[in-house]
PDB file of C-alpha atoms in Angstrom:
ATOM      1  CA  UNK A  28       4.269  -1.278  16.348  1.00 76.00           C
ATOM      2  CA  UNK A  29       3.172  -1.976  13.128  1.00 84.00           C
ATOM      3  CA  UNK A  30       1.387   0.529  10.339  1.00 85.00           C
ATOM      4  CA  UNK A  31      -1.636   0.206   9.446  1.00 94.00           C
ATOM      5  CA  UNK A  32      -2.873  -1.203   6.370  1.00 98.00           C
ATOM      6  CA  UNK A  33      -5.592  -0.400   3.865  1.00 99.00           C
ATOM      7  CA  UNK A  34      -6.908  -2.601   1.132  1.00 99.00           C
ATOM      8  CA  UNK A  35      -8.453  -1.122  -1.944  1.00 99.00           C
ATOM      9  CA  UNK A  36     -10.153  -3.726  -3.867  1.00 98.00           C
ATOM     10  CA  UNK A  37     -13.671  -3.587  -6.148  1.00 97.00           C
ATOM     11  CA  UNK A  38     -13.814  -7.269  -5.012  1.00 97.00           C
ATOM     12  CA  UNK A  39     -15.314  -7.585  -1.066  1.00 98.00           C
ATOM     13  CA  UNK A  40     -13.952 -11.307  -0.880  1.00 97.00           C
ATOM     14  CA  UNK A  41     -10.869 -10.048  -1.973  1.00 97.00           C
ATOM     15  CA  UNK A  42     -10.345  -7.438   0.589  1.00 98.00           C
ATOM     16  CA  UNK A  43     -12.067  -9.683   3.446  1.00 98.00           C
ATOM     17  CA  UNK A  44      -9.672 -12.487   2.903  1.00 98.00           C
ATOM     18  CA  UNK A  45      -6.553 -10.268   2.425  1.00 98.00           C
ATOM     19  CA  UNK A  46      -7.578  -8.719   5.952  1.00 98.00           C
ATOM     20  CA  UNK A  47      -8.142 -12.006   7.598  1.00 98.00           C
ATOM     21  CA  UNK A  48      -4.367 -13.088   6.355  1.00 98.00           C
ATOM     22  CA  UNK A  49      -2.748  -9.700   7.363  1.00 98.00           C
ATOM     23  CA  UNK A  50      -4.557  -9.796  11.126  1.00 97.00           C
ATOM     24  CA  UNK A  51      -3.656 -13.407  11.405  1.00 97.00           C
ATOM     25  CA  UNK A  52      -0.012 -12.220  10.504  1.00 96.00           C
ATOM     26  CA  UNK A  53      -0.278  -9.371  13.496  1.00 96.00           C
ATOM     27  CA  UNK A  54      -1.367  -6.591  11.326  1.00 97.00           C
ATOM     28  CA  UNK A  55      -4.035  -4.104  11.552  1.00 97.00           C
ATOM     29  CA  UNK A  56      -5.773  -3.734   8.236  1.00 98.00           C
ATOM     30  CA  UNK A  57      -9.315  -2.395   7.062  1.00 98.00           C
ATOM     31  CA  UNK A  58     -10.710  -2.576   3.327  1.00 98.00           C
ATOM     32  CA  UNK A  59     -12.945  -0.391   0.912  1.00 98.00           C
ATOM     33  CA  UNK A  60     -14.450  -1.628  -2.085  1.00 98.00           C
ATOM     34  CA  UNK A  61     -15.229   1.798  -3.551  1.00 98.00           C
ATOM     35  CA  UNK A  62     -12.098   3.639  -5.003  1.00 97.00           C
ATOM     36  CA  UNK A  63     -14.197   7.055  -5.473  1.00 97.00           C
ATOM     37  CA  UNK A  64     -14.006   6.789  -1.460  1.00 98.00           C
ATOM     38  CA  UNK A  65     -10.729   5.633  -1.056  1.00 98.00           C
ATOM     39  CA  UNK A  66      -9.012   9.107  -0.972  1.00 98.00           C
ATOM     40  CA  UNK A  67     -11.170  10.095   1.718  1.00 97.00           C
ATOM     41  CA  UNK A  68     -10.514   7.526   4.036  1.00 98.00           C
ATOM     42  CA  UNK A  69      -6.900   7.561   3.456  1.00 98.00           C
ATOM     43  CA  UNK A  70      -7.005  11.362   4.375  1.00 97.00           C
ATOM     44  CA  UNK A  71      -9.125  10.510   7.811  1.00 97.00           C
ATOM     45  CA  UNK A  72      -6.451   7.825   8.686  1.00 96.00           C
ATOM     46  CA  UNK A  73      -2.980   7.215   8.887  1.00 93.00           C
ATOM     47  CA  UNK A  74      -2.455   4.736   6.532  1.00 97.00           C
ATOM     48  CA  UNK A  75       1.415   3.644   6.082  1.00 95.00           C
ATOM     49  CA  UNK A  76       0.863   0.883   3.611  1.00 98.00           C
ATOM     50  CA  UNK A  77      -1.753   0.649   0.965  1.00 99.00           C
ATOM     51  CA  UNK A  78      -2.499  -2.263  -1.333  1.00 99.00           C
ATOM     52  CA  UNK A  79      -4.856  -1.584  -4.318  1.00 99.00           C
ATOM     53  CA  UNK A  80      -6.025  -3.381  -7.234  1.00 98.00           C
ATOM     54  CA  UNK A  81      -5.219  -1.635 -10.495  1.00 97.00           C
ATOM     55  CA  UNK A  82      -8.357  -2.535 -12.269  1.00 96.00           C
ATOM     56  CA  UNK A  83     -11.287  -1.133 -10.239  1.00 97.00           C
ATOM     57  CA  UNK A  84     -14.243   0.959 -11.778  1.00 96.00           C
ATOM     58  CA  UNK A  85     -15.191   4.511 -11.119  1.00 95.00           C
ATOM     59  CA  UNK A  86     -10.922   5.090 -10.368  1.00 96.00           C
ATOM     60  CA  UNK A  87      -8.187   2.714 -11.615  1.00 96.00           C
ATOM     61  CA  UNK A  88      -5.554   1.796  -9.282  1.00 97.00           C
ATOM     62  CA  UNK A  89      -2.830   3.892 -11.140  1.00 97.00           C
ATOM     63  CA  UNK A  90      -4.794   7.149 -10.503  1.00 97.00           C
ATOM     64  CA  UNK A  91      -5.117   6.460  -6.995  1.00 98.00           C
ATOM     65  CA  UNK A  92      -1.707   5.608  -6.782  1.00 98.00           C
ATOM     66  CA  UNK A  93      -0.787   9.003  -7.936  1.00 98.00           C
ATOM     67  CA  UNK A  94      -3.313  10.448  -5.888  1.00 98.00           C
ATOM     68  CA  UNK A  95      -1.866   9.040  -2.847  1.00 98.00           C
ATOM     69  CA  UNK A  96       1.468   9.735  -3.627  1.00 98.00           C
ATOM     70  CA  UNK A  97       0.751  13.249  -4.039  1.00 98.00           C
ATOM     71  CA  UNK A  98      -0.823  13.299  -0.577  1.00 98.00           C
ATOM     72  CA  UNK A  99       1.699  11.719   1.191  1.00 97.00           C
ATOM     73  CA  UNK A 100       4.853  10.450  -0.715  1.00 96.00           C
ATOM     74  CA  UNK A 101       6.088   8.544   2.629  1.00 95.00           C
ATOM     75  CA  UNK A 102       3.100   5.911   2.193  1.00 98.00           C
ATOM     76  CA  UNK A 103       4.247   2.830   0.791  1.00 98.00           C
ATOM     77  CA  UNK A 104       1.754   1.181  -2.015  1.00 99.00           C
ATOM     78  CA  UNK A 105       1.676  -2.193  -3.240  1.00 99.00           C
ATOM     79  CA  UNK A 106      -0.562  -2.651  -6.182  1.00 98.00           C
ATOM     80  CA  UNK A 107      -1.898  -6.049  -7.278  1.00 98.00           C
ATOM     81  CA  UNK A 108      -3.697  -6.851 -10.863  1.00 96.00           C
ATOM     82  CA  UNK A 109      -5.281  -9.708 -12.303  1.00 93.00           C
ATOM     83  CA  UNK A 110      -4.682  -7.934 -15.496  1.00 89.00           C
ATOM     84  CA  UNK A 111      -1.478  -7.970 -15.983  1.00 86.00           C
ATOM     85  CA  UNK A 112      -0.069  -5.833 -18.989  1.00 91.00           C
ATOM     86  CA  UNK A 113       3.444  -3.672 -19.727  1.00 94.00           C
ATOM     87  CA  UNK A 114       2.119  -0.406 -19.653  1.00 93.00           C
ATOM     88  CA  UNK A 115       0.137  -1.436 -16.004  1.00 92.00           C
ATOM     89  CA  UNK A 116       3.544  -2.472 -14.571  1.00 92.00           C
ATOM     90  CA  UNK A 117       5.576   0.348 -15.778  1.00 95.00           C
ATOM     91  CA  UNK A 118       2.691   2.894 -14.505  1.00 96.00           C
ATOM     92  CA  UNK A 119       3.077   1.561 -11.252  1.00 96.00           C
ATOM     93  CA  UNK A 120       6.710   1.991 -11.194  1.00 95.00           C
ATOM     94  CA  UNK A 121       6.911   5.332 -12.601  1.00 97.00           C
ATOM     95  CA  UNK A 122       4.049   6.270 -10.021  1.00 97.00           C
ATOM     96  CA  UNK A 123       6.134   5.075  -6.948  1.00 97.00           C
ATOM     97  CA  UNK A 124       4.624   1.464  -6.084  1.00 98.00           C
ATOM     98  CA  UNK A 125       6.600  -0.124  -4.134  1.00 97.00           C
ATOM     99  CA  UNK A 126       5.477  -3.304  -5.587  1.00 97.00           C
ATOM    100  CA  UNK A 127       2.890  -5.304  -7.824  1.00 97.00           C
ATOM    101  CA  UNK A 128       1.927  -8.763  -7.533  1.00 97.00           C
ATOM    102  CA  UNK A 129      -0.786 -10.632  -9.868  1.00 96.00           C
ATOM    103  CA  UNK A 130      -3.753 -12.293  -9.353  1.00 95.00           C
ATOM    104  CA  UNK A 131      -4.026 -14.936  -8.252  1.00 95.00           C
ATOM    105  CA  UNK A 132      -1.861 -13.923  -4.904  1.00 97.00           C
ATOM    106  CA  UNK A 133       0.890 -15.994  -3.892  1.00 98.00           C
ATOM    107  CA  UNK A 134       0.383 -15.322  -0.256  1.00 98.00           C
ATOM    108  CA  UNK A 135       3.614 -16.131   0.924  1.00 98.00           C
ATOM    109  CA  UNK A 136       5.590 -13.398  -2.092  1.00 98.00           C
ATOM    110  CA  UNK A 137       2.635 -11.005  -0.854  1.00 99.00           C
ATOM    111  CA  UNK A 138       3.659 -11.814   2.985  1.00 98.00           C
ATOM    112  CA  UNK A 139       7.212 -10.357   1.507  1.00 98.00           C
ATOM    113  CA  UNK A 140       5.960  -7.397  -0.203  1.00 98.00           C
ATOM    114  CA  UNK A 141       4.061  -6.305   3.173  1.00 98.00           C
ATOM    115  CA  UNK A 142       7.021  -7.277   5.299  1.00 98.00           C
ATOM    116  CA  UNK A 143       9.087  -4.991   2.889  1.00 98.00           C
ATOM    117  CA  UNK A 144       7.202  -2.130   2.524  1.00 98.00           C
ATOM    118  CA  UNK A 145       6.777  -1.789   6.656  1.00 97.00           C
ATOM    119  CA  UNK A 146      10.065  -2.492   6.883  1.00 96.00           C
ATOM    120  CA  UNK A 147      10.861   0.716   5.100  1.00 96.00           C
ATOM    121  CA  UNK A 148       8.025   3.022   6.784  1.00 94.00           C
ATOM    122  CA  UNK A 149       9.956   1.577   9.978  1.00 93.00           C
ATOM    123  CA  UNK A 150      13.518   2.800   8.341  1.00 94.00           C
ATOM    124  CA  UNK A 151      12.359   6.015   7.507  1.00 90.00           C
ATOM    125  CA  UNK A 152      10.662   6.672  10.899  1.00 88.00           C
ATOM    126  CA  UNK A 153      13.481   5.904  12.734  1.00 90.00           C
ATOM    127  CA  UNK A 154      16.141   7.935  10.446  1.00 89.00           C
ATOM    128  CA  UNK A 155      13.262  11.414  10.987  1.00 88.00           C
ATOM    129  CA  UNK A 156      12.923  10.890  15.161  1.00 88.00           C
ATOM    130  CA  UNK A 157      16.956  10.749  14.952  1.00 87.00           C
ATOM    131  CA  UNK A 158      16.869  14.292  12.838  1.00 87.00           C
ATOM    132  CA  UNK A 159      14.237  15.442  15.087  1.00 88.00           C
ATOM    133  CA  UNK A 160      16.637  15.357  18.489  1.00 86.00           C
ATOM    134  CA  UNK A 161      19.035  17.106  16.426  1.00 81.00           C
ATOM    135  CA  UNK A 162      21.464  14.900  15.447  1.00 71.00           C
ATOM    136  CA  UNK A 163      23.823  15.620  12.281  1.00 69.00           C
ATOM    137  CA  UNK A 164      26.242  13.700  10.284  1.00 65.00           C
ATOM    138  CA  UNK A 165      26.116   9.898   9.983  1.00 64.00           C
ATOM    139  CA  UNK A 166      23.318   8.370  10.892  1.00 56.00           C
TER     140      UNK A 166
END
């Protein structure tokens, strides 16, 4: 089963279109357009993949990325931006983003980034289940 995905972007048209795309690809996805309310939703729902815009009013995506990673370091966060700077990209990497994509989004690249993030989650879940069974040694 695929993990639930949350899209965070202040532009409703972007969250709506990406949700439709992800649902077409077989994922369950939700969207929120207010970054100030995002953490509350993240804490209530078990999202393991989050896609967030960087430039948003009230709270930028890098601040949100930092909060998300402090809350749960296993959550895979994909950053998207139409405002590409070296500082933004380096900040995303430093704070633990799994990927950073540029708007306008190439949907094939977007799908690949989501599949990679989901793959990481599934791998970690498999390892944790194996360890919970009391296994030791080589995985």
